[in-house]
Amino acid sequence: MADDIAKQETQVLIYKDSFHPCHVLETLRSLYQRQKMCDVVVVVEKEEIFSHRLILAANSSYFYSMFTNGMSETNQTRITLKEVDSEAVRQLIDFCYTSTIEITEENVQNLLSVANLLQFTTIIETCCSFLKNQLHPSNCLGIGNFADHHDCTELKLAALNYAEKKFLEVAKTDEFLLATYDQISSILKSDSLNVVSEKDVFDAVLLWTRHDLGERKEHLPSLLKYIRLPLLAPKILVDCIESDDLVQESDICMRIISQAKNFHLLPERRDKMQVPSTPRQMDHGAMMYVVGGEIHNQVFNTVQRYNFETEKWDFLPNMHQRRDGVGVAHHAGRIYAAGGCDGDVALSSVECFDAATQKWSFVQPMACGRHAFSLVELDGWLYAAGGSDFSGSEYNTVERYDPVRDMWNSVTPMSTMREGISMVTLDGALYAIGGDSGLTILNSMERYDPRIGQWSACIPMGYRRRYFGAAILKKKIMVVGGSDNDEDHNSFECYDPRMNRWMSLPPLSMRRESPAAVVTDDQLLAIGGAFMNVETDSIEKYDPLSNKWDKFQPLPGPLEGMGVIVM
């Protein structure tokens, strides 16, 4: 009796209010709007913005350092910001209390500039994503220059890549004529400059030079070195390049032309000539590859490719083996298709597709046949984890492949058996998510650090799921669809490592078991899958800026259990 009373007295209830953050934020916003309990005033131009130190420090690294590192402003009640846009500062401080901000074409550059100064990391990332979506031949050079001035490296590279891809259109714009020498030379150096003929590059260089001949004439010889003149026919070299008056006025330019002509006149000496003669790798944009899969128990060895630029599908050479529940990854421009099931048994074989030869070839097989597993690339290794033998035995084993030595070796196994697993890589680590342990469907996630060779448990998902899609979008783990026993999911969750929590996002328009998920242009695609054992060809696209799903170009036919990558 005494023991029963003691047990009752030691019972503990842990209560967690999921709406607590919303209530707190709402109260803080009310205090801010009514200027209550404010302990700091931010002065910008002639505007005074009453706020709270704690809130500013929680949102901005700039204010955090100011209020905690003993700076002169630490104990001041008025903080003056000079030479910044007051409206942008007001928007950022409003964001601290509302978690909402409006970004437009008109305010994005001011907002990014001030957010960069005040170190609002998420706003910087969002503004950069917004500007990426605004890239156009008429503005990409300006956006790239703006990104360079604000140390937004990813945006700068995106703008440069866009300019290379759309070079012929960019060369016709006013921005091109106003571009700096450094911008022009960076574009011309690229192996990915998207031009049919180097004559187009020469014409663009002359156009840019003549726009400000007095200042730019001296740059012509150095720019001419970046043009791959040996790729031009001798007739064009003589009639179009050498005959130009600006070229003829420069001895250095004439020597460069002479070297290009010698490339054609003396083919036996080409190996010793130091002239740029390698054809550029014309950029056709990102491609999506759909490998294997099945419909109505018919397993395929097909490879379908989608061109995001032309919005068309085509077919590549088939794999040697049919594969459902296949693991697919890419490394160094090659596609690897591993394991899966041919309809009868789980496969251990691995095939590699070389885009140059357009052929599949077998490489070293895995240690065991794996179906419904995950294959990912990390730091030059391919990791295969989980799955099953297609006969009722689930795996927690993990092995990795060295493409250089063509060897597999085992690494530390996961803590849990996982069939129907999804795995992603983020910040140098592997994340193994969900799956079926053989006893139950899982919502758990574990993280593998290859530096120490250990797995550690992470915060679980909100839903149990197997046979689902997962991908990385803006340094967050996105999971879509899947199934929990007999129920197919349309749910969509996101894990933020910085916050160490999962968040629910808008659901898919349809339930999907065995979909694939990939990211392109900062958007997530949920591809194919099945609902109640009926396969679909539909693809949905999620845009994090609008927080909505939209329809996307469908697959050539219904499919599930395929591997999908974007290169």
Coordinates of C-alpha atoms in Angstrom, one line a residue:
M1 CA 0.0 0.0 0.0
A2 CA 2.8 2.4 1.0
D3 CA 4.6 1.6 -2.3
D4 CA 1.5 2.4 -4.3
I5 CA 1.1 5.8 -2.6
A6 CA 4.8 6.5 -3.2
K7 CA 4.4 5.7 -6.9
Q8 CA 1.4 8.0 -7.2
E9 CA 3.3 10.8 -5.5
T10 CA 6.3 10.5 -8.0
Q11 CA 4.2 10.7 -11.2
V12 CA 5.4 13.5 -13.5
L13 CA 3.5 15.3 -16.3
I14 CA 5.6 17.1 -18.9
Y15 CA 3.4 19.5 -20.7
K16 CA 4.4 21.2 -24.0
D17 CA 2.3 23.9 -25.6
S18 CA 2.9 23.8 -29.3
F19 CA 1.2 27.2 -29.7
H20 CA 3.4 28.9 -27.0
P21 CA 5.9 30.5 -29.5
C22 CA 2.9 32.0 -31.4
H23 CA 1.4 33.4 -28.2
V24 CA 4.7 34.9 -27.1
L25 CA 5.4 36.5 -30.5
E26 CA 1.9 38.0 -30.6
T27 CA 2.4 39.5 -27.1
L28 CA 5.8 40.9 -28.1
R29 CA 4.3 42.4 -31.3
S30 CA 1.6 44.1 -29.3
L31 CA 4.2 45.6 -26.9
Y32 CA 6.2 46.8 -29.9
Q33 CA 3.2 48.4 -31.6
R34 CA 2.1 50.2 -28.4
Q35 CA 5.7 51.1 -27.6
K36 CA 5.5 49.4 -24.2
M37 CA 8.4 48.2 -22.1
C38 CA 10.8 49.3 -24.9
D39 CA 14.4 49.8 -23.7
V40 CA 16.1 51.0 -26.9
V41 CA 15.4 53.4 -29.7
V42 CA 16.9 52.8 -33.1
V43 CA 17.4 56.2 -34.9
V44 CA 17.6 56.1 -38.7
E45 CA 17.7 59.3 -40.6
K46 CA 15.0 61.3 -38.8
E47 CA 12.9 58.2 -37.8
E48 CA 12.8 56.8 -34.3
I49 CA 12.0 53.1 -33.9
F50 CA 11.2 52.0 -30.3
S51 CA 12.2 48.4 -29.7
H52 CA 13.5 45.8 -27.2
R53 CA 17.2 44.8 -26.9
L54 CA 16.4 41.2 -26.3
I55 CA 14.3 40.9 -29.5
L56 CA 16.9 42.7 -31.7
A57 CA 19.7 40.6 -30.3
A58 CA 17.8 37.3 -30.9
N59 CA 17.3 38.2 -34.6
S60 CA 20.5 40.0 -35.5
S61 CA 24.1 39.1 -34.9
Y62 CA 25.0 42.7 -35.3
F63 CA 22.7 43.8 -32.4
Y64 CA 23.7 40.7 -30.4
S65 CA 27.4 41.7 -30.5
M66 CA 26.5 45.4 -29.9
F67 CA 24.5 44.6 -26.7
T68 CA 26.7 41.8 -25.3
N69 CA 30.4 42.6 -26.2
G70 CA 30.8 45.8 -24.1
M71 CA 30.7 48.1 -27.1
S72 CA 30.0 51.8 -26.4
E73 CA 26.4 51.3 -27.4
T74 CA 25.9 48.4 -24.9
N75 CA 24.2 50.6 -22.3
Q76 CA 22.9 53.3 -24.5
T77 CA 19.2 53.7 -25.0
R78 CA 19.5 55.3 -28.4
I79 CA 21.3 53.6 -31.3
T80 CA 22.0 55.7 -34.4
L81 CA 22.4 54.0 -37.7
K82 CA 24.0 56.1 -40.4
E83 CA 23.8 55.9 -44.2
V84 CA 21.2 53.2 -44.3
D85 CA 17.7 53.1 -45.7
S86 CA 15.2 53.8 -42.9
E87 CA 12.3 51.9 -44.5
A88 CA 14.5 48.8 -44.8
V89 CA 15.5 49.1 -41.1
R90 CA 11.8 49.5 -40.2
Q91 CA 10.9 46.4 -42.2
L92 CA 13.7 44.3 -40.5
I93 CA 12.7 45.3 -37.0
D94 CA 9.0 44.6 -37.9
F95 CA 10.1 41.2 -39.0
C96 CA 11.6 40.5 -35.6
Y97 CA 8.1 40.8 -34.1
T98 CA 6.0 39.3 -36.9
S99 CA 8.3 36.7 -38.7
T100 CA 6.9 38.2 -41.9
I101 CA 8.5 40.6 -44.4
E102 CA 7.5 41.8 -47.9
I103 CA 10.2 41.6 -50.6
T104 CA 9.6 43.2 -53.9
E105 CA 11.6 44.0 -57.0
E106 CA 11.7 47.6 -55.8
N107 CA 13.0 47.0 -52.2
V108 CA 15.0 43.8 -52.5
Q109 CA 18.4 45.5 -53.0
N110 CA 18.0 48.0 -50.2
L111 CA 16.7 45.2 -48.0
L112 CA 19.6 42.9 -48.8
S113 CA 22.1 45.7 -48.3
V114 CA 20.8 46.6 -44.8
A115 CA 20.2 43.0 -43.8
N116 CA 23.8 42.3 -44.7
L117 CA 25.0 45.2 -42.6
L118 CA 22.8 44.2 -39.6
Q119 CA 23.4 40.4 -40.2
F120 CA 19.9 39.1 -40.5
T121 CA 21.0 35.8 -42.0
T122 CA 17.6 34.4 -43.1
I123 CA 16.6 37.6 -44.7
I124 CA 19.9 37.7 -46.6
E125 CA 19.3 34.1 -47.9
T126 CA 15.7 34.9 -48.8
C127 CA 16.7 38.1 -50.7
C128 CA 19.4 36.3 -52.6
S129 CA 16.9 33.6 -53.6
F130 CA 14.5 36.3 -54.7
L131 CA 17.2 37.9 -56.8
K132 CA 18.1 34.5 -58.3
N133 CA 14.5 34.1 -59.5
Q134 CA 14.7 37.6 -61.0
L135 CA 17.8 37.0 -63.1
H136 CA 17.3 38.1 -66.7
P137 CA 19.8 38.9 -69.6
S138 CA 19.1 42.6 -68.9
N139 CA 20.0 42.6 -65.2
C140 CA 22.2 39.6 -64.4
L141 CA 25.5 41.5 -64.6
G142 CA 24.2 44.3 -62.4
I143 CA 22.9 41.7 -59.9
G144 CA 26.3 39.9 -60.0
N145 CA 28.1 43.2 -59.3
F146 CA 25.7 44.0 -56.5
A147 CA 26.3 40.5 -55.0
D148 CA 30.1 41.0 -55.2
H149 CA 29.9 44.2 -53.3
H150 CA 27.9 42.6 -50.5
D151 CA 29.9 39.3 -50.4
C152 CA 27.0 37.2 -51.5
T153 CA 29.1 34.6 -53.1
E154 CA 26.4 32.1 -54.0
L155 CA 24.3 34.9 -55.7
K156 CA 27.4 36.2 -57.5
L157 CA 28.1 32.7 -58.9
A158 CA 24.5 32.2 -59.9
A159 CA 24.5 35.6 -61.8
L160 CA 27.8 34.7 -63.5
N161 CA 26.5 31.3 -64.5
Y162 CA 23.3 32.8 -65.8
A163 CA 25.3 35.3 -67.9
E164 CA 27.4 32.5 -69.3
K165 CA 24.3 30.5 -70.2
K166 CA 22.5 33.4 -71.8
F167 CA 25.6 35.1 -73.2
L168 CA 24.3 35.9 -76.7
E169 CA 21.3 37.7 -75.2
V170 CA 23.3 39.4 -72.4
A171 CA 25.8 40.7 -75.0
K172 CA 22.9 42.7 -76.6
T173 CA 22.0 44.6 -73.4
D174 CA 23.0 48.0 -72.1
E175 CA 24.4 46.3 -68.9
F176 CA 26.9 44.4 -71.1
L177 CA 28.2 47.7 -72.6
L178 CA 28.5 49.1 -69.1
A179 CA 30.2 46.0 -67.5
T180 CA 33.6 46.2 -66.0
Y181 CA 36.7 44.5 -67.5
D182 CA 36.8 42.0 -64.6
Q183 CA 33.2 41.0 -65.4
I184 CA 33.8 40.5 -69.1
S185 CA 37.1 38.6 -68.6
S186 CA 35.4 36.3 -66.0
I187 CA 32.7 35.4 -68.5
L188 CA 35.1 34.8 -71.4
K189 CA 37.4 32.5 -69.3
S190 CA 34.5 30.1 -68.7
D191 CA 34.5 26.6 -70.2
S192 CA 30.7 26.7 -69.9
L193 CA 30.2 29.9 -72.0
N194 CA 27.1 29.0 -74.1
V195 CA 28.0 30.0 -77.6
V196 CA 27.9 28.1 -80.9
S197 CA 30.8 29.9 -82.4
E198 CA 33.8 31.9 -81.0
K199 CA 33.0 34.5 -83.6
D200 CA 30.1 35.5 -81.5
V201 CA 32.5 36.0 -78.6
F202 CA 34.8 38.1 -80.7
D203 CA 31.9 40.3 -82.0
A204 CA 30.8 40.9 -78.4
V205 CA 34.3 41.9 -77.3
L206 CA 34.5 44.4 -80.1
L207 CA 31.1 45.8 -79.2
W208 CA 32.1 46.3 -75.6
T209 CA 35.5 47.8 -76.5
R210 CA 34.1 50.3 -79.0
H211 CA 31.6 51.5 -76.5
D212 CA 34.4 53.3 -74.6
L213 CA 37.3 53.0 -77.0
G214 CA 39.6 55.4 -75.2
E215 CA 39.5 53.5 -71.9
R216 CA 39.0 50.0 -73.2
K217 CA 41.3 49.7 -76.3
E218 CA 44.2 48.6 -74.1
H219 CA 42.2 45.6 -72.8
L220 CA 41.6 44.1 -76.3
P221 CA 44.8 42.0 -76.4
S222 CA 44.1 40.4 -73.0
L223 CA 40.5 39.7 -73.9
L224 CA 41.4 38.2 -77.3
K225 CA 43.5 35.6 -75.4
Y226 CA 40.3 34.3 -73.8
I227 CA 38.7 33.7 -77.2
R228 CA 39.3 30.2 -78.5
L229 CA 40.4 31.4 -81.9
P230 CA 41.9 28.0 -83.1
L231 CA 38.3 26.7 -83.1
L232 CA 37.4 29.1 -85.9
A233 CA 37.8 28.2 -89.6
P234 CA 40.9 29.8 -91.2
K235 CA 38.7 31.8 -93.6
I236 CA 37.0 33.4 -90.6
L237 CA 40.3 34.1 -88.9
V238 CA 41.6 35.9 -92.0
D239 CA 38.4 37.6 -93.3
C240 CA 36.7 38.5 -90.0
I241 CA 39.2 38.6 -87.2
E242 CA 42.6 39.6 -88.7
S243 CA 41.0 42.2 -91.0
D244 CA 39.4 44.2 -88.2
D245 CA 41.1 47.7 -87.8
L246 CA 41.4 47.5 -84.0
V247 CA 43.1 44.1 -84.3
Q248 CA 45.5 45.4 -87.0
E249 CA 46.5 48.4 -84.8
S250 CA 47.9 46.0 -82.1
D251 CA 51.0 44.0 -82.6
I252 CA 50.0 41.7 -79.6
C253 CA 46.6 41.0 -81.2
M254 CA 48.3 40.2 -84.6
R255 CA 50.6 37.7 -82.8
I256 CA 47.6 36.0 -81.2
I257 CA 45.9 35.7 -84.6
S258 CA 49.2 34.3 -86.1
Q259 CA 49.3 31.6 -83.4
A260 CA 45.7 30.6 -84.2
K261 CA 46.6 30.3 -87.9
N262 CA 49.6 28.2 -87.1
F263 CA 47.3 25.9 -85.2
H264 CA 45.7 25.1 -88.6
L265 CA 48.8 25.3 -90.7
L266 CA 51.0 23.1 -88.4
P267 CA 48.8 20.4 -86.9
E268 CA 51.8 18.2 -86.0
R269 CA 52.9 21.0 -83.5
R270 CA 49.6 21.5 -81.8
D271 CA 50.6 19.7 -78.6
K272 CA 53.3 22.2 -78.0
M273 CA 51.2 25.3 -78.8
Q274 CA 50.0 27.2 -75.8
V275 CA 46.7 28.5 -77.3
P276 CA 43.2 27.9 -76.0
S277 CA 41.8 25.2 -78.3
T278 CA 39.5 23.2 -76.0
P279 CA 35.8 23.4 -77.1
R280 CA 33.6 25.0 -74.5
Q281 CA 31.1 22.7 -72.7
M282 CA 27.9 24.2 -73.9
D283 CA 25.5 24.6 -71.0
H284 CA 22.1 23.1 -71.6
G285 CA 21.0 23.8 -68.1
A286 CA 20.2 21.2 -65.4
M287 CA 18.9 17.8 -66.4
M288 CA 16.8 15.4 -64.3
Y289 CA 17.4 11.7 -64.7
V290 CA 14.8 9.1 -63.8
V291 CA 16.3 5.7 -63.4
G292 CA 14.4 2.4 -63.2
G293 CA 11.2 2.0 -61.3
E294 CA 8.1 -0.1 -61.8
I295 CA 4.4 -0.1 -62.6
H296 CA 1.9 -2.9 -61.9
N297 CA 4.9 -5.2 -60.9
Q298 CA 6.6 -4.6 -64.2
V299 CA 10.2 -3.5 -63.4
F300 CA 12.1 -1.3 -65.8
N301 CA 15.7 -0.7 -66.8
T302 CA 14.9 2.6 -68.6
V303 CA 16.6 6.0 -68.1
Q304 CA 14.5 9.0 -68.8
R305 CA 16.0 12.5 -68.9
Y306 CA 14.2 15.9 -68.5
N307 CA 15.7 19.1 -69.8
F308 CA 14.6 22.0 -67.6
E309 CA 15.4 24.5 -70.4
T310 CA 13.5 22.9 -73.2
E311 CA 10.9 21.3 -70.9
K312 CA 11.1 18.1 -72.9
W313 CA 11.8 14.4 -72.0
D314 CA 14.1 12.1 -73.9
F315 CA 15.5 8.6 -73.3
L316 CA 19.1 7.5 -72.6
P317 CA 20.5 4.0 -73.1
N318 CA 18.9 1.4 -70.8
M319 CA 20.8 -0.1 -67.9
H320 CA 21.9 -3.7 -68.1
Q321 CA 19.5 -4.8 -65.4
R322 CA 15.9 -3.9 -64.4
R323 CA 15.8 -2.2 -61.0
D324 CA 12.9 -1.2 -58.7
G325 CA 13.7 0.4 -55.3
V326 CA 17.1 1.4 -56.8
G327 CA 19.7 3.6 -55.3
V328 CA 20.9 6.4 -57.6
A329 CA 23.6 9.0 -57.0
H330 CA 26.1 11.0 -59.2
H331 CA 29.8 11.7 -58.8
A332 CA 32.3 13.4 -61.1
G333 CA 29.7 13.6 -63.9
R334 CA 28.9 9.9 -63.8
I335 CA 25.6 8.3 -62.7
Y336 CA 25.6 5.3 -60.4
A337 CA 22.6 2.9 -60.2
A338 CA 23.0 0.4 -57.4
G339 CA 20.9 -2.5 -56.1
G340 CA 17.1 -2.6 -56.2
C341 CA 15.0 -5.5 -57.2
D342 CA 14.6 -7.1 -60.7
G343 CA 11.1 -8.4 -59.8
D344 CA 12.5 -11.6 -58.2
V345 CA 15.5 -10.9 -56.0
A346 CA 17.4 -8.0 -54.4
L347 CA 20.4 -7.0 -56.5
S348 CA 23.9 -6.2 -55.3
S349 CA 25.2 -5.1 -58.7
V350 CA 26.1 -1.5 -59.4
E351 CA 26.2 0.2 -62.9
C352 CA 27.9 3.4 -63.9
F353 CA 26.8 5.6 -66.8
D354 CA 29.4 7.7 -68.6
A355 CA 27.8 10.6 -70.4
A356 CA 30.8 10.9 -72.8
T357 CA 30.5 7.4 -74.1
Q358 CA 26.7 7.1 -73.5
K359 CA 27.3 3.6 -72.1
W360 CA 26.5 1.8 -68.9
S361 CA 29.2 -0.5 -67.3
F362 CA 29.3 -2.6 -64.2
V363 CA 31.5 -1.7 -61.3
Q364 CA 32.3 -3.5 -58.1
P365 CA 29.1 -4.8 -56.5
M366 CA 27.9 -4.1 -53.0
A367 CA 28.4 -6.7 -50.2
C368 CA 24.8 -7.8 -50.3
G369 CA 21.6 -7.3 -52.4
R370 CA 19.7 -4.2 -51.3
H371 CA 16.1 -3.2 -52.2
A372 CA 14.4 0.0 -51.0
F373 CA 17.6 1.4 -49.6
S374 CA 19.3 4.8 -50.1
L375 CA 22.4 5.8 -52.0
V376 CA 24.1 9.2 -51.6
E377 CA 27.4 10.9 -52.4
L378 CA 29.4 12.6 -49.7
D379 CA 33.0 14.0 -50.1
G380 CA 33.8 11.6 -53.0
W381 CA 32.3 8.5 -51.4
L382 CA 29.0 6.8 -52.3
Y383 CA 27.2 5.6 -49.1
A384 CA 24.6 2.7 -49.3
A385 CA 22.4 2.3 -46.2
G386 CA 19.5 0.1 -45.1
G387 CA 17.0 -1.6 -47.3
S388 CA 16.2 -5.3 -47.3
D389 CA 16.9 -8.6 -49.1
F390 CA 13.3 -8.6 -50.6
S391 CA 12.6 -11.7 -48.6
G392 CA 11.6 -10.2 -45.2
S393 CA 15.0 -9.3 -43.7
E394 CA 15.7 -5.6 -43.1
Y395 CA 19.2 -4.1 -42.9
N396 CA 20.9 -1.6 -40.6
T397 CA 24.2 -2.0 -42.4
V398 CA 26.0 0.7 -44.2
E399 CA 28.8 0.4 -46.8
R400 CA 30.6 3.0 -48.9
Y401 CA 32.1 2.9 -52.4
D402 CA 35.4 4.5 -53.5
P403 CA 34.9 5.4 -57.2
V404 CA 38.7 5.9 -57.7
R405 CA 39.7 2.5 -56.4
D406 CA 36.4 0.7 -57.4
M407 CA 36.1 -0.7 -53.8
W408 CA 33.3 -1.1 -51.2
N409 CA 34.0 -1.3 -47.5
S410 CA 31.7 -1.4 -44.5
V411 CA 31.2 1.4 -42.0
T412 CA 29.4 1.7 -38.7
P413 CA 25.9 0.4 -39.0
M414 CA 22.8 2.4 -38.1
S415 CA 21.1 1.9 -34.7
T416 CA 17.9 0.7 -36.4
M417 CA 16.9 -1.6 -39.2
R418 CA 15.5 0.6 -42.0
E419 CA 13.8 -0.6 -45.2
G420 CA 12.1 2.1 -47.3
I421 CA 14.6 4.6 -45.9
S422 CA 15.6 8.0 -47.3
M423 CA 19.0 9.4 -46.7
V424 CA 20.4 12.9 -47.4
T425 CA 23.7 14.7 -46.8
L426 CA 24.0 18.1 -45.1
D427 CA 27.0 20.0 -43.8
G428 CA 29.4 17.0 -44.1
A429 CA 27.1 14.4 -42.4
L430 CA 24.6 11.7 -43.4
Y431 CA 21.0 11.8 -42.2
A432 CA 19.1 8.4 -42.2
I433 CA 15.4 9.0 -42.0
G434 CA 12.3 6.8 -41.4
G435 CA 11.8 3.4 -42.9
D436 CA 10.4 0.1 -41.7
S437 CA 12.3 -1.8 -39.0
G438 CA 10.4 -5.0 -39.6
L439 CA 8.4 -4.4 -36.4
T440 CA 7.1 -0.9 -37.0
I441 CA 7.1 2.1 -39.3
L442 CA 9.6 4.6 -38.1
N443 CA 9.6 8.4 -37.6
S444 CA 13.1 8.4 -36.2
M445 CA 16.2 10.0 -37.7
E446 CA 19.9 9.5 -37.0
R447 CA 23.0 11.4 -38.1
Y448 CA 26.3 9.9 -39.1
D449 CA 29.5 11.9 -38.8
P450 CA 32.2 10.3 -41.1
R451 CA 35.0 12.1 -39.2
I452 CA 34.4 10.0 -36.1
G453 CA 32.5 7.1 -37.6
Q454 CA 29.5 7.3 -35.3
W455 CA 25.7 7.6 -35.5
S456 CA 23.7 9.8 -33.1
A457 CA 19.9 10.1 -32.6
C458 CA 18.1 13.2 -33.9
I459 CA 14.7 14.8 -33.3
P460 CA 12.1 12.4 -34.8
M461 CA 9.6 13.5 -37.6
G462 CA 6.0 14.3 -36.8
Y463 CA 4.8 11.3 -38.9
R464 CA 6.0 7.7 -39.2
R465 CA 6.8 7.0 -42.9
R466 CA 8.5 4.6 -45.2
Y467 CA 9.0 4.7 -49.0
F468 CA 9.0 8.5 -49.1
G469 CA 11.1 11.3 -50.8
A470 CA 13.7 13.4 -49.1
A471 CA 15.9 16.2 -50.3
I472 CA 17.9 19.3 -49.1
L473 CA 16.4 22.7 -49.8
K474 CA 18.0 25.8 -48.4
K475 CA 20.0 23.8 -45.9
K476 CA 16.8 22.2 -44.5
I477 CA 15.8 18.5 -44.8
M478 CA 12.5 18.1 -46.7
V479 CA 10.4 14.9 -46.6
V480 CA 7.3 14.2 -48.6
G481 CA 4.8 11.5 -48.9
G482 CA 5.5 7.8 -48.1
S483 CA 3.2 5.4 -46.2
D484 CA 2.4 4.3 -42.6
N485 CA 1.2 0.7 -42.8
D486 CA -1.9 1.0 -45.0
E487 CA -2.1 4.8 -45.1
D488 CA -0.4 6.7 -47.9
H489 CA 0.8 10.2 -47.0
N490 CA 0.4 13.6 -48.6
S491 CA 2.1 15.2 -45.6
F492 CA 5.2 17.4 -46.0
E493 CA 7.7 18.2 -43.2
C494 CA 10.9 20.2 -42.9
Y495 CA 13.8 19.8 -40.4
D496 CA 15.8 22.9 -39.6
P497 CA 19.2 21.9 -38.1
R498 CA 19.7 25.4 -36.7
M499 CA 16.4 25.2 -34.8
N500 CA 16.7 21.5 -34.2
R501 CA 13.0 20.9 -34.9
W502 CA 10.6 19.6 -37.5
M503 CA 7.9 21.8 -39.0
S504 CA 4.8 20.9 -41.0
L505 CA 4.4 22.5 -44.4
P506 CA 1.6 22.6 -46.9
P507 CA 0.6 19.0 -48.0
L508 CA 0.9 17.6 -51.4
S509 CA -2.2 17.7 -53.6
M510 CA -2.3 13.9 -53.7
R511 CA -1.1 11.1 -51.5
R512 CA 2.1 9.4 -52.7
E513 CA 3.9 6.2 -51.7
S514 CA 7.4 5.7 -53.2
P515 CA 7.8 9.2 -54.8
A516 CA 11.2 10.7 -55.5
A517 CA 12.2 14.2 -54.3
V518 CA 14.8 16.4 -55.9
V519 CA 15.7 20.1 -55.7
T520 CA 16.3 22.4 -58.7
D521 CA 16.5 26.2 -58.8
D522 CA 15.7 26.4 -55.1
Q523 CA 12.4 24.5 -55.6
L524 CA 11.4 21.0 -54.5
L525 CA 9.9 18.5 -56.9
A526 CA 7.8 15.5 -55.7
I527 CA 7.9 13.0 -58.5
G528 CA 5.6 10.0 -59.3
G529 CA 4.8 7.4 -56.7
A530 CA 1.5 5.6 -56.1
F531 CA -1.7 6.0 -54.2
M532 CA -3.6 2.8 -53.1
N533 CA -1.2 0.9 -55.5
V534 CA -2.1 3.0 -58.5
E535 CA 0.9 4.6 -59.9
T536 CA 0.9 8.3 -61.1
D537 CA 2.9 10.3 -63.6
S538 CA 2.3 13.6 -61.9
I539 CA 5.0 15.9 -60.5
E540 CA 4.4 18.7 -58.1
K541 CA 6.7 21.7 -57.5
Y542 CA 7.1 23.5 -54.1
D543 CA 8.3 27.1 -54.0
P544 CA 9.5 28.1 -50.5
L545 CA 9.0 31.8 -51.3
S546 CA 5.2 31.4 -51.9
N547 CA 5.0 28.3 -49.6
K548 CA 2.8 26.6 -52.2
W549 CA 2.7 23.5 -54.4
D550 CA 2.0 23.8 -58.2
K551 CA 1.7 21.3 -61.0
F552 CA 4.9 20.5 -63.0
Q553 CA 5.5 18.8 -66.3
P554 CA 4.5 15.1 -65.8
L555 CA 6.6 12.0 -66.3
P556 CA 6.3 10.3 -69.7
G557 CA 4.3 7.6 -67.9
P558 CA 3.2 6.5 -64.4
L559 CA 6.1 5.2 -62.2
E560 CA 7.1 4.4 -58.6
G561 CA 10.3 3.0 -57.0
M562 CA 12.6 4.8 -59.4
G563 CA 15.8 6.7 -58.5
V564 CA 15.9 10.4 -59.5
I565 CA 18.9 12.9 -59.6
V566 CA 19.5 16.3 -61.0
M567 CA 22.8 17.2 -62.6

